[in-house]
CSV table of C-alpha atoms and ligand atoms in Angstrom, one decimal:
chain,number,residue,atom,x,y,z
N,1166,UNK,CA,-159.2,-193.7,-25.0
N,1167,UNK,CA,-159.9,-190.4,-26.9
N,1168,UNK,CA,-157.0,-188.1,-27.8
N,1169,UNK,CA,-156.1,-185.8,-25.0
N,1170,UNK,CA,-154.8,-182.3,-25.6
N,1171,UNK,CA,-151.7,-181.2,-23.7
N,1172,UNK,CA,-150.5,-177.7,-23.1
N,1173,UNK,CA,-146.8,-177.3,-21.9
N,1174,UNK,CA,-145.6,-174.2,-20.2
N,1175,UNK,CA,-141.8,-173.7,-19.9
N,1176,UNK,CA,-139.9,-171.7,-17.3
N,1177,UNK,CA,-136.2,-171.1,-17.0
N,1178,UNK,CA,-133.3,-171.8,-19.3
N,1179,UNK,CA,-132.7,-173.3,-22.8
N,1180,UNK,CA,-132.3,-176.7,-21.3
N,1181,UNK,CA,-135.8,-176.6,-20.1
N,1182,UNK,CA,-137.0,-175.4,-23.5
N,1183,UNK,CA,-135.2,-178.3,-25.0
N,1184,UNK,CA,-136.7,-180.8,-22.5
N,1185,UNK,CA,-140.1,-179.5,-23.2
N,1186,UNK,CA,-139.5,-180.0,-26.9
N,1187,UNK,CA,-138.6,-183.6,-26.1
N,1188,UNK,CA,-141.7,-184.1,-24.0
N,1189,UNK,CA,-143.8,-182.6,-26.9
N,1190,UNK,CA,-142.2,-185.0,-29.4
N,1191,UNK,CA,-142.8,-188.0,-27.2
N,1192,UNK,CA,-146.5,-187.0,-26.6
N,1193,UNK,CA,-147.2,-186.6,-30.3
N,1194,UNK,CA,-145.7,-190.0,-31.0
N,1195,UNK,CA,-148.1,-191.5,-28.5
N,1196,UNK,CA,-151.2,-189.9,-29.9
N,1197,UNK,CA,-151.6,-186.9,-27.6
N,1198,UNK,CA,-152.5,-183.6,-29.2
N,1199,UNK,CA,-150.5,-180.5,-28.4
N,1200,UNK,CA,-152.5,-177.3,-27.4
N,1201,UNK,CA,-151.1,-173.8,-27.8
N,1202,UNK,CA,-153.4,-172.3,-25.1
N,1203,UNK,CA,-154.2,-173.5,-21.7
N,1204,UNK,CA,-157.8,-172.5,-21.7
N,1205,UNK,CA,-159.3,-175.8,-23.1
N,1206,UNK,CA,-156.4,-178.3,-22.7
N,1207,UNK,CA,-157.1,-181.6,-20.9
N,1208,UNK,CA,-153.6,-181.7,-19.5
N,1209,UNK,CA,-151.3,-178.8,-18.4
N,1210,UNK,CA,-147.7,-179.5,-17.8
N,1211,UNK,CA,-145.5,-177.0,-16.1
N,1212,UNK,CA,-141.8,-177.5,-16.8
N,1213,UNK,CA,-140.2,-175.7,-13.9
N,1214,UNK,CA,-137.1,-173.8,-12.9
N,1215,UNK,CA,-135.5,-173.6,-9.4
N,1216,UNK,CA,-132.4,-171.5,-10.0
N,1217,UNK,CA,-133.8,-168.7,-7.7
N,1218,UNK,CA,-136.6,-168.5,-5.2
N,1219,UNK,CA,-138.8,-166.3,-7.4
N,1220,UNK,CA,-138.6,-168.8,-10.2
N,1221,UNK,CA,-139.7,-171.5,-7.9
N,1222,UNK,CA,-142.6,-169.5,-6.4
N,1223,UNK,CA,-144.0,-169.0,-9.9
N,1224,UNK,CA,-144.9,-172.6,-10.2
N,1225,UNK,CA,-147.1,-172.7,-7.2
N,1226,UNK,CA,-148.7,-169.4,-8.1
N,1227,UNK,CA,-149.4,-170.8,-11.6
N,1228,UNK,CA,-150.9,-174.0,-10.3
N,1229,UNK,CA,-153.4,-172.0,-8.2
N,1230,UNK,CA,-154.2,-169.8,-11.1
N,1231,UNK,CA,-154.9,-172.8,-13.3
N,1232,UNK,CA,-157.2,-174.3,-10.7
N,1233,UNK,CA,-159.1,-171.1,-10.1
N,1234,UNK,CA,-159.3,-170.2,-13.8
N,1235,UNK,CA,-161.4,-173.2,-14.7
N,1236,UNK,CA,-165.1,-173.2,-14.0
N,1237,UNK,CA,-165.9,-176.6,-15.3
N,1238,UNK,CA,-163.9,-179.8,-15.4
N,1239,UNK,CA,-160.4,-179.3,-14.0
N,1240,UNK,CA,-157.4,-180.1,-16.2
N,1241,UNK,CA,-154.9,-182.7,-15.2
N,1242,UNK,CA,-151.9,-180.8,-13.9
N,1243,UNK,CA,-148.3,-182.1,-13.9
N,1244,UNK,CA,-145.2,-180.4,-12.5
N,1245,UNK,CA,-142.0,-181.4,-14.4
N,1246,UNK,CA,-138.4,-180.3,-14.4
N,1247,UNK,CA,-136.1,-178.9,-11.7
N,1248,UNK,CA,-138.7,-178.0,-9.0
N,1249,UNK,CA,-140.3,-181.5,-9.4
N,1250,UNK,CA,-136.8,-183.1,-9.1
N,1251,UNK,CA,-136.0,-181.2,-5.9
N,1252,UNK,CA,-139.3,-181.1,-4.1
N,1253,UNK,CA,-140.7,-184.5,-5.2
N,1254,UNK,CA,-143.6,-185.9,-3.2
N,1255,UNK,CA,-144.0,-182.7,-1.1
N,1256,UNK,CA,-145.5,-180.9,-4.2
N,1257,UNK,CA,-148.6,-183.1,-3.8
N,1258,UNK,CA,-149.1,-181.8,-0.3
N,1259,UNK,CA,-148.5,-178.2,-1.1
N,1260,UNK,CA,-150.5,-178.3,-4.3
N,1261,UNK,CA,-153.1,-181.1,-3.9
N,1262,UNK,CA,-154.5,-180.4,-7.4
N,1263,UNK,CA,-151.2,-181.7,-8.9
N,1264,UNK,CA,-151.5,-185.3,-10.2
N,1265,UNK,CA,-148.2,-185.8,-11.7
N,1266,UNK,CA,-144.6,-184.9,-10.6
N,1267,UNK,CA,-141.8,-185.8,-13.0
N,1268,UNK,CA,-138.1,-184.9,-12.6
N,1269,UNK,CA,-135.5,-183.7,-15.1
N,1270,UNK,CA,-134.7,-187.2,-16.4
N,1271,UNK,CA,-138.3,-188.3,-17.2
N,1272,UNK,CA,-139.0,-186.6,-20.6
N,1273,UNK,CA,-139.2,-190.0,-22.4
N,1274,UNK,CA,-141.6,-191.4,-19.9
N,1275,UNK,CA,-144.2,-188.6,-19.7
N,1276,UNK,CA,-146.7,-190.3,-22.1
N,1277,UNK,CA,-146.8,-193.5,-20.0
N,1278,UNK,CA,-146.9,-191.5,-16.8
N,1279,UNK,CA,-149.9,-189.6,-18.1
N,1280,UNK,CA,-151.6,-192.9,-19.1
N,1281,UNK,CA,-151.2,-194.1,-15.5
N,1282,UNK,CA,-152.9,-190.9,-14.1
N,1283,UNK,CA,-155.7,-191.5,-16.7
N,1284,UNK,CA,-156.0,-195.0,-15.7
N,1285,UNK,CA,-157.0,-193.9,-12.2
N,1286,UNK,CA,-153.8,-193.8,-10.3
N,1287,UNK,CA,-153.5,-190.7,-8.2
N,1288,UNK,CA,-150.2,-188.9,-7.5
N,1289,UNK,CA,-147.9,-190.4,-10.0
N,1290,UNK,CA,-144.2,-189.6,-9.4
N,1291,UNK,CA,-141.0,-190.3,-11.4
N,1292,UNK,CA,-137.7,-188.8,-10.2
N,1293,UNK,CA,-135.6,-191.3,-12.1
N,1294,UNK,CA,-132.7,-190.5,-14.5
N,1295,UNK,CA,-132.8,-190.5,-18.3
N,1296,UNK,CA,-132.6,-194.1,-19.6
N,1297,UNK,CA,-129.3,-195.3,-20.9
N,1298,UNK,CA,-129.2,-194.7,-24.7
N,1299,UNK,CA,-132.5,-192.6,-24.5
N,1300,UNK,CA,-132.7,-190.6,-27.7
N,1301,UNK,CA,-132.9,-186.8,-27.8
N,1302,UNK,CA,-135.1,-186.8,-30.9
N,1303,UNK,CA,-137.1,-183.6,-31.4
N,1304,UNK,CA,-139.7,-183.2,-34.1
N,1305,UNK,CA,-139.1,-180.1,-36.1
N,1306,UNK,CA,-142.8,-179.3,-35.7
N,1307,UNK,CA,-142.4,-178.8,-31.9
N,1308,UNK,CA,-139.2,-176.7,-31.9
N,1309,UNK,CA,-139.5,-173.3,-30.2
N,1310,UNK,CA,-138.4,-171.7,-33.5
N,1311,UNK,CA,-138.4,-172.8,-37.2
N,1312,UNK,CA,-135.0,-171.2,-37.7
N,1313,UNK,CA,-133.0,-171.5,-34.5
N,1314,UNK,CA,-132.6,-174.9,-32.7
N,1315,UNK,CA,-131.2,-175.8,-29.3
N,1316,UNK,CA,-129.0,-178.9,-29.3
N,1317,UNK,CA,-128.1,-180.2,-25.8
N,1318,UNK,CA,-124.5,-181.5,-25.8
N,1319,UNK,CA,-124.0,-182.0,-22.0
N,1320,UNK,CA,-126.4,-182.2,-19.1
N,1321,UNK,CA,-125.9,-181.5,-15.4
N,1322,UNK,CA,-123.0,-179.9,-13.6
N,1323,UNK,CA,-120.0,-181.1,-11.5
N,1324,UNK,CA,-118.9,-177.7,-10.3
N,1325,UNK,CA,-120.9,-177.3,-7.2
N,1326,UNK,CA,-120.5,-173.5,-7.0
N,1327,UNK,CA,-121.7,-172.9,-3.4
N,1328,UNK,CA,-124.9,-170.9,-4.3
N,1329,UNK,CA,-126.1,-173.1,-7.1
N,1330,UNK,CA,-128.9,-175.7,-7.1
N,1331,UNK,CA,-128.1,-177.1,-10.6
N,1332,UNK,CA,-125.8,-180.0,-9.5
N,1333,UNK,CA,-128.8,-181.2,-7.4
N,1334,UNK,CA,-131.6,-180.6,-9.8
N,1335,UNK,CA,-129.8,-181.9,-12.8
N,1336,UNK,CA,-127.2,-184.2,-11.4
N,1337,UNK,CA,-123.7,-185.0,-12.6
N,1338,UNK,CA,-122.3,-184.1,-16.1
N,1339,UNK,CA,-123.3,-186.4,-18.9
N,1340,UNK,CA,-122.0,-185.7,-22.4
N,1341,UNK,CA,-123.7,-186.9,-25.6
N,1342,UNK,CA,-121.5,-188.4,-28.3
N,1343,UNK,CA,-120.3,-186.0,-31.0
N,1344,UNK,CA,-121.7,-188.5,-33.5
N,1345,UNK,CA,-125.3,-188.0,-32.3
N,1346,UNK,CA,-124.8,-184.2,-32.0
N,1347,UNK,CA,-123.4,-183.9,-35.5
N,1348,UNK,CA,-126.3,-186.1,-36.8
N,1349,UNK,CA,-128.8,-183.8,-35.1
N,1350,UNK,CA,-127.2,-180.7,-36.7
N,1351,UNK,CA,-127.1,-182.4,-40.2
N,1352,UNK,CA,-130.8,-183.2,-39.8
N,1353,UNK,CA,-131.5,-179.7,-38.7
N,1354,UNK,CA,-129.6,-178.2,-41.7
N,1355,UNK,CA,-131.6,-180.5,-44.1
N,1356,UNK,CA,-134.8,-179.3,-42.4
N,1357,UNK,CA,-133.9,-175.7,-43.2
N,1358,UNK,CA,-132.8,-174.5,-39.7
N,1359,UNK,CA,-130.2,-171.7,-40.0
N,1360,UNK,CA,-128.8,-171.6,-36.5
N,1361,UNK,CA,-128.0,-174.1,-33.8
N,1362,UNK,CA,-127.2,-173.3,-30.2
N,1363,UNK,CA,-125.1,-176.0,-28.5
N,1364,UNK,CA,-126.4,-176.0,-24.9
N,1365,UNK,CA,-125.3,-177.1,-21.5
N,1366,UNK,CA,-124.8,-175.8,-18.0
N,1367,UNK,CA,-121.1,-175.9,-18.8
N,1368,UNK,CA,-120.4,-176.7,-22.4
N,1369,UNK,CA,-116.6,-176.2,-22.1
N,1370,UNK,CA,-116.4,-179.4,-19.9
N,1371,UNK,CA,-117.9,-181.5,-22.7
N,1372,UNK,CA,-116.3,-184.9,-22.4
N,1373,UNK,CA,-118.1,-187.9,-24.1
N,1374,UNK,CA,-117.2,-191.4,-23.0
N,1375,UNK,CA,-116.3,-192.4,-26.5
N,1376,UNK,CA,-114.6,-190.5,-29.3
N,1377,UNK,CA,-117.2,-191.4,-31.9
N,1378,UNK,CA,-117.7,-188.4,-34.2
N,1379,UNK,CA,-114.6,-186.5,-33.1
N,1380,UNK,CA,-112.1,-188.5,-35.0
N,1381,UNK,CA,-110.1,-186.4,-37.4
N,1382,UNK,CA,-110.9,-183.1,-35.7
N,1383,UNK,CA,-108.1,-181.2,-33.9
N,1384,UNK,CA,-108.5,-179.2,-30.7
N,1385,UNK,CA,-107.0,-178.7,-27.3
N,1386,UNK,CA,-110.2,-180.1,-25.5
N,1387,UNK,CA,-113.0,-182.4,-26.6
N,1388,UNK,CA,-115.3,-179.2,-26.7
N,1389,UNK,CA,-113.1,-177.3,-29.2
N,1390,UNK,CA,-113.0,-180.5,-31.2
N,1391,UNK,CA,-116.7,-180.7,-31.1
N,1392,UNK,CA,-117.0,-177.1,-32.2
N,1393,UNK,CA,-114.9,-177.9,-35.3
N,1394,UNK,CA,-116.9,-181.0,-36.0
N,1395,UNK,CA,-120.2,-179.1,-35.8
N,1396,UNK,CA,-118.9,-176.2,-37.7
N,1397,UNK,CA,-117.8,-178.6,-40.5
N,1398,UNK,CA,-121.5,-179.7,-41.1
N,1399,UNK,CA,-121.9,-176.3,-42.9
N,1400,UNK,CA,-124.8,-175.2,-40.6
N,1401,UNK,CA,-125.1,-171.4,-41.3
N,1402,UNK,CA,-124.7,-170.4,-37.7
N,1403,UNK,CA,-123.4,-172.2,-34.6
N,1404,UNK,CA,-123.6,-170.6,-31.2
N,1405,UNK,CA,-123.0,-172.2,-27.8
N,1406,UNK,CA,-123.8,-171.5,-24.2
N,1407,UNK,CA,-122.9,-171.5,-21.3
N,1408,UNK,CA,-119.1,-171.3,-20.9
N,1409,UNK,CA,-117.3,-171.6,-17.5
N,1410,UNK,CA,-114.1,-169.5,-16.9
N,1411,UNK,CA,-111.9,-172.2,-15.6
N,1412,UNK,CA,-112.7,-174.5,-18.5
N,1413,UNK,CA,-112.7,-171.8,-21.2
N,1414,UNK,CA,-109.6,-172.8,-23.2
N,1415,UNK,CA,-108.1,-170.2,-25.6
N,1416,UNK,CA,-108.5,-172.9,-28.4
N,1417,UNK,CA,-112.2,-172.0,-28.4
N,1418,UNK,CA,-111.3,-168.6,-29.7
N,1419,UNK,CA,-109.0,-170.1,-32.3
N,1420,UNK,CA,-111.8,-172.4,-33.5
N,1421,UNK,CA,-114.1,-169.3,-33.8
N,1422,UNK,CA,-111.3,-167.6,-35.9
N,1423,UNK,CA,-111.0,-170.7,-38.2
N,1424,UNK,CA,-114.7,-171.2,-38.9
N,1425,UNK,CA,-116.8,-168.2,-40.0
N,1426,UNK,CA,-120.0,-170.0,-39.1
N,1427,UNK,CA,-118.9,-170.3,-35.4
N,1428,UNK,CA,-120.6,-167.1,-34.2
N,1429,UNK,CA,-118.7,-164.3,-32.5
N,1430,UNK,CA,-120.5,-164.4,-29.2
N,1431,UNK,CA,-119.2,-165.9,-25.9
N,1432,UNK,CA,-121.3,-166.0,-22.7
N,1433,UNK,CA,-118.9,-166.3,-19.8
N,1434,UNK,CA,-120.5,-165.8,-16.4
N,1435,UNK,CA,-118.1,-164.3,-13.8
N,1436,UNK,CA,-120.5,-163.9,-10.8
N,1437,UNK,CA,-118.2,-161.6,-8.8
N,1438,UNK,CA,-115.3,-159.2,-9.3
N,1439,UNK,CA,-113.7,-160.0,-5.9
N,1440,UNK,CA,-111.3,-162.9,-5.1
N,1441,UNK,CA,-112.6,-163.6,-1.6
N,1442,UNK,CA,-116.2,-163.9,-2.9
N,1443,UNK,CA,-115.1,-166.0,-5.9
N,1444,UNK,CA,-113.5,-168.3,-3.3
N,1445,UNK,CA,-116.5,-168.4,-1.1
N,1446,UNK,CA,-118.6,-169.2,-4.2
N,1447,UNK,CA,-116.0,-172.0,-5.1
N,1448,UNK,CA,-115.6,-170.8,-8.6
N,1449,UNK,CA,-112.1,-172.1,-8.8
N,1450,UNK,CA,-110.5,-169.1,-10.5
N,1451,UNK,CA,-109.4,-165.6,-9.5
N,1452,UNK,CA,-110.3,-162.2,-11.1
N,1453,UNK,CA,-106.9,-162.1,-12.8
N,1454,UNK,CA,-107.6,-165.5,-14.5
N,1455,UNK,CA,-110.9,-164.3,-15.7
N,1456,UNK,CA,-109.4,-161.2,-17.1
N,1457,UNK,CA,-106.9,-163.4,-19.1
N,1458,UNK,CA,-109.8,-165.2,-20.7
N,1459,UNK,CA,-111.5,-161.9,-21.5
N,1460,UNK,CA,-108.2,-160.7,-23.1
N,1461,UNK,CA,-108.1,-163.8,-25.3
N,1462,UNK,CA,-111.7,-163.1,-26.4
N,1463,UNK,CA,-111.2,-159.4,-26.9
N,1464,UNK,CA,-107.8,-159.7,-28.7
N,1465,UNK,CA,-109.2,-162.0,-31.3
N,1466,UNK,CA,-109.1,-160.9,-34.9
N,1467,UNK,CA,-112.8,-161.6,-35.0
N,1468,UNK,CA,-114.8,-159.1,-33.1
N,1469,UNK,CA,-116.3,-161.3,-30.4
N,1470,UNK,CA,-119.0,-160.0,-28.2
N,1471,UNK,CA,-118.8,-161.0,-24.5
N,1472,UNK,CA,-121.7,-161.3,-22.1
N,1473,UNK,CA,-121.8,-162.4,-18.5
N,1474,UNK,CA,-123.8,-163.1,-15.3
N,1475,UNK,CA,-123.2,-161.6,-11.9
N,1476,UNK,CA,-124.7,-162.3,-8.5
N,1477,UNK,CA,-124.9,-159.3,-6.1
N,1478,UNK,CA,-125.2,-159.6,-2.3
N,1479,UNK,CA,-123.7,-163.0,-1.8
N,1480,UNK,CA,-123.6,-163.8,2.0
N,1481,UNK,CA,-120.8,-161.7,3.6
N,1482,UNK,CA,-120.2,-159.5,0.5
N,1483,UNK,CA,-119.0,-156.1,1.9
N,1484,UNK,CA,-119.4,-152.8,0.1
N,1485,UNK,CA,-115.7,-152.8,-0.9
N,1486,UNK,CA,-116.1,-156.3,-2.3
N,1487,UNK,CA,-119.1,-155.2,-4.3
N,1488,UNK,CA,-117.1,-152.2,-5.6
N,1489,UNK,CA,-114.6,-154.7,-7.0
N,1490,UNK,CA,-117.4,-156.2,-9.1
N,1491,UNK,CA,-118.2,-152.7,-10.4
N,1492,UNK,CA,-114.6,-152.2,-11.4
N,1493,UNK,CA,-114.5,-155.6,-13.1
N,1494,UNK,CA,-117.7,-154.7,-15.1
N,1495,UNK,CA,-116.1,-151.5,-16.1
N,1496,UNK,CA,-112.9,-153.3,-17.3
N,1497,UNK,CA,-114.8,-156.0,-19.2
N,1498,UNK,CA,-117.2,-153.7,-21.0
N,1499,UNK,CA,-119.7,-156.6,-21.5
N,1500,UNK,CA,-122.1,-156.4,-24.4
N,1501,UNK,CA,-124.8,-157.8,-22.1
N,1502,UNK,CA,-125.0,-158.6,-18.4
N,1503,UNK,CA,-127.6,-160.6,-16.4
N,1504,UNK,CA,-127.6,-159.4,-12.8
N,1505,UNK,CA,-129.1,-161.4,-10.0
N,1506,UNK,CA,-129.7,-160.8,-6.3
N,1507,UNK,CA,-128.3,-163.7,-4.4
N,1508,UNK,CA,-131.1,-166.1,-3.6
N,1509,UNK,CA,-130.6,-168.8,-0.9
N,1510,UNK,CA,-131.2,-172.3,-2.2
N,1511,UNK,CA,-131.9,-175.0,0.3
N,1512,UNK,CA,-129.3,-177.8,0.4
N,1513,UNK,CA,-126.5,-175.7,-1.2
N,1514,UNK,CA,-123.4,-175.0,0.8
N,1515,UNK,CA,-124.0,-171.2,0.7
N,1516,UNK,CA,-127.3,-171.7,2.5
N,1517,UNK,CA,-125.3,-172.6,5.6
N,1518,UNK,CA,-123.7,-169.1,5.5
N,1519,UNK,CA,-125.3,-166.3,7.4
N,1520,UNK,CA,-126.8,-164.0,4.8
N,1521,UNK,CA,-126.0,-160.6,6.3
N,1522,UNK,CA,-126.6,-158.5,3.2
N,1523,UNK,CA,-130.0,-157.0,3.7
N,1524,UNK,CA,-132.7,-157.1,1.0
N,1525,UNK,CA,-132.5,-153.3,0.6
N,1526,UNK,CA,-128.7,-153.5,0.2
N,1527,UNK,CA,-129.0,-156.2,-2.4
N,1528,UNK,CA,-131.4,-154.0,-4.3
N,1529,UNK,CA,-129.0,-151.0,-4.0
N,1530,UNK,CA,-126.1,-153.1,-5.4
N,1531,UNK,CA,-128.3,-154.4,-8.1
N,1532,UNK,CA,-129.4,-151.0,-9.3
N,1533,UNK,CA,-125.9,-149.6,-9.0
N,1534,UNK,CA,-124.4,-152.4,-11.2
N,1535,UNK,CA,-127.3,-152.1,-13.6
N,1536,UNK,CA,-126.8,-148.3,-13.9
N,1537,UNK,CA,-123.1,-148.8,-14.7
N,1538,UNK,CA,-123.9,-151.6,-17.2
N,1539,UNK,CA,-126.6,-149.5,-19.0
N,1540,UNK,CA,-124.0,-146.7,-19.5
N,1541,UNK,CA,-121.4,-149.2,-20.9
N,1542,UNK,CA,-124.0,-150.9,-23.0
N,1543,UNK,CA,-125.2,-147.6,-24.4
N,1544,UNK,CA,-121.8,-146.9,-25.7
N,1545,UNK,CA,-121.3,-150.4,-27.0
N,1546,UNK,CA,-124.7,-150.3,-28.8
N,1547,UNK,CA,-124.2,-146.8,-30.2
N,1548,UNK,CA,-120.9,-148.0,-31.8
N,1549,UNK,CA,-123.0,-150.2,-34.1
N,1550,UNK,CA,-124.9,-147.3,-35.6
N,1551,UNK,CA,-123.8,-146.8,-39.2
N,1552,UNK,CA,-122.4,-150.4,-39.4
N,1553,UNK,CA,-123.7,-153.3,-41.5
N,1554,UNK,CA,-124.7,-156.4,-39.6
N,1555,UNK,CA,-125.9,-159.9,-40.7
N,1556,UNK,CA,-129.2,-160.8,-39.2
N,1557,UNK,CA,-131.1,-164.0,-39.1
N,1558,UNK,CA,-134.8,-162.8,-39.6
N,1559,UNK,CA,-136.6,-165.0,-37.1
N,1560,UNK,CA,-140.1,-163.5,-37.2
N,1561,UNK,CA,-142.2,-160.4,-36.7
N,1562,UNK,CA,-141.0,-157.7,-34.3
N,1563,UNK,CA,-142.9,-157.4,-31.0
N,1564,UNK,CA,-144.0,-153.9,-31.7
N,1565,UNK,CA,-145.1,-153.9,-35.3
N,1566,UNK,CA,-146.1,-156.4,-38.0
N,1567,UNK,CA,-144.3,-154.4,-40.7
N,1568,UNK,CA,-141.0,-154.9,-38.9
N,1569,UNK,CA,-139.0,-158.1,-38.6
N,1570,UNK,CA,-136.8,-159.2,-35.7
N,1571,UNK,CA,-133.7,-161.3,-35.5
N,1572,UNK,CA,-130.3,-161.8,-34.0
N,1573,UNK,CA,-126.8,-160.8,-35.2
N,1574,UNK,CA,-124.0,-163.4,-35.2
N,1575,UNK,CA,-122.9,-161.5,-32.0
N,1576,UNK,CA,-126.3,-162.3,-30.6
N,1577,UNK,CA,-127.8,-158.8,-30.5
N,1578,UNK,CA,-131.5,-158.3,-31.2
N,1579,UNK,CA,-132.1,-156.3,-34.4
N,1580,UNK,CA,-135.5,-154.9,-35.6
N,1581,UNK,CA,-135.9,-153.7,-39.2
N,1582,UNK,CA,-138.6,-152.9,-41.7
N,1583,UNK,CA,-139.0,-155.8,-44.2
N,1584,UNK,CA,-141.7,-158.0,-45.6
N,1585,UNK,CA,-142.4,-161.5,-44.2
N,1586,UNK,CA,-140.7,-163.2,-47.2
N,1587,UNK,CA,-137.4,-162.6,-45.5
N,1588,UNK,CA,-138.3,-164.6,-42.4
N,1589,UNK,CA,-135.9,-167.5,-42.1
N,1590,UNK,CA,-133.2,-165.8,-44.2
N,1591,UNK,CA,-129.9,-164.2,-43.2
N,1592,UNK,CA,-130.0,-160.6,-44.4
N,1593,UNK,CA,-127.8,-157.6,-44.3
N,1594,UNK,CA,-129.0,-154.7,-42.2
N,1595,UNK,CA,-127.5,-151.2,-41.8
N,1596,UNK,CA,-127.9,-150.1,-38.2
N,1597,UNK,CA,-129.6,-146.7,-37.8
N,1598,UNK,CA,-130.5,-146.6,-34.2
N,1599,UNK,CA,-129.3,-148.0,-30.8
N,1600,UNK,CA,-131.8,-148.8,-28.0
N,1601,UNK,CA,-130.9,-150.1,-24.6
N,1602,UNK,CA,-131.1,-153.8,-25.5
N,1603,UNK,CA,-131.6,-153.8,-29.2
N,1604,UNK,CA,-130.6,-152.3,-32.5
N,1605,UNK,CA,-132.8,-150.8,-35.3
N,1606,UNK,CA,-131.8,-150.8,-38.9
N,1607,UNK,CA,-132.6,-150.8,-42.6
N,1608,UNK,CA,-132.6,-153.8,-44.8
N,1609,UNK,CA,-129.8,-153.5,-47.5
M,172,5AD,N1,-128.9,-166.8,-6.5
M,172,5AD,C1,-128.8,-165.9,-7.5
M,172,5AD,N2,-128.4,-166.1,-8.7
M,172,5AD,C2,-128.1,-167.4,-9.0
M,172,5AD,N3,-127.7,-167.9,-10.2
M,172,5AD,C3,-127.5,-169.2,-10.0
M,172,5AD,N4,-127.8,-169.5,-8.7
M,172,5AD,C4,-128.2,-168.4,-8.1
M,172,5AD,C5,-128.6,-168.1,-6.8
M,172,5AD,N5,-128.7,-169.0,-5.8
M,172,5AD,C6,-127.4,-167.1,-11.4
M,172,5AD,C7,-125.9,-167.3,-11.8
M,172,5AD,C8,-126.0,-168.1,-13.0
M,172,5AD,C9,-127.3,-167.8,-13.6
M,172,5AD,C10,-127.9,-168.8,-14.5
M,172,5AD,O1,-128.1,-167.7,-12.5
M,172,5AD,O2,-125.5,-166.0,-12.2
M,172,5AD,O3,-124.9,-167.9,-13.9
M,173,SF4,FE1,-124.3,-173.7,-11.2
M,173,SF4,FE2,-121.7,-173.2,-11.1
M,173,SF4,FE3,-122.7,-175.4,-12.4
M,173,SF4,FE4,-123.1,-172.9,-13.4
M,173,SF4,S1,-121.1,-173.9,-13.1
M,173,SF4,S2,-124.6,-174.5,-13.2
M,173,SF4,S3,-123.3,-171.7,-11.5
M,173,SF4,S4,-122.7,-175.1,-10.2
């Protein structure tokens, strides 16, 4: 058979980006060609996200768009990832042009599934788990960046927060061995990558079945031992996301203090600033305990930047309860905050609650929290003006080809004028201007 070209579109979180990279690696190994654009590709794979309703709707809109956009021969369309895992067979009925549905554990098998479709089978479906011992190998050629790499350390989630679909779309927690992770990081370092981001829905609960690779590293939890093991590879920068308050041990902060290459950024979603709502969300901690974690981060002798996620308009959330969230945001002075309107997810415990917060009220709360955060952030960002920051130059800035763009160790976006020869290097930049979500500076 001739070589087929495949275009992959990725929605959602870093885990999906990483899964797409695995799919791309396998496809190349099996003789498929990867296409940057959808226009002429023989196969279009949508790697989907189901975290909120809007994300899910995007998939079906996109499938229709693809179908309408082609005058001639239709491409083979496959739906992968979280929506595929949750909706399964029903996708074939709602979008009859889809020929392949493959869930979150099928990355390895995509080439053979595509071969089955090409062989004439219609409606090929695979919702099975990742094979025992399946490798996570990713070719450097298909990584989303030549300088920053995502390294999954744990998949799935056991927390079952009542609003969240992740435990259903990605199943129970499974940790990779530290040996494999460290090996990945060493390879990435040899390939010239400057930053790794250890990723997982809840990285703090990292718990491999065997100790292989953690021997000789101290730490209060397997995760903080893993951080020390990964930092010891000498990789220029190590970041990790996402943390979970109940599992966020103070020893993580200690590890960051011990190793300069562990970056000074912690993403610690809080979701609400009210104890009744936190209980209804089944987060397993109170506001007071969250603030203790925040204090551990903020009292560090390294200046660690803290970011968070908050959901507004959870079913039953009153005005007063929302105001507690405003007060918490004020106290925490997050360096960045992702705000979401509660979105009902079928099959989650919260979907059984009566959602009595109107759409308009959700919007009002969203804007009110956003306003507050913008004021806090403006202060935080202005504080950087005049300071020197280290930036990994990752590529050209979105606005101008004479500017480069990168991230600080505290994960802030910085744009600065410099020639392309600096791309891939860590440079020193003097901050001259603060924007709402980025800094501007001069190369030193
Ligand atoms: N509705 C709104 N936001 C949600 N998130 C997760 N589930 C939902 C939902 N049902 C948000 C949480 C989480 C982030 C990744 O997405 O804030 O931390
Ligand atoms: Fe969802 Fe809670 Fe798990 Fe995060 S910790 S993925 S919010 S269930």
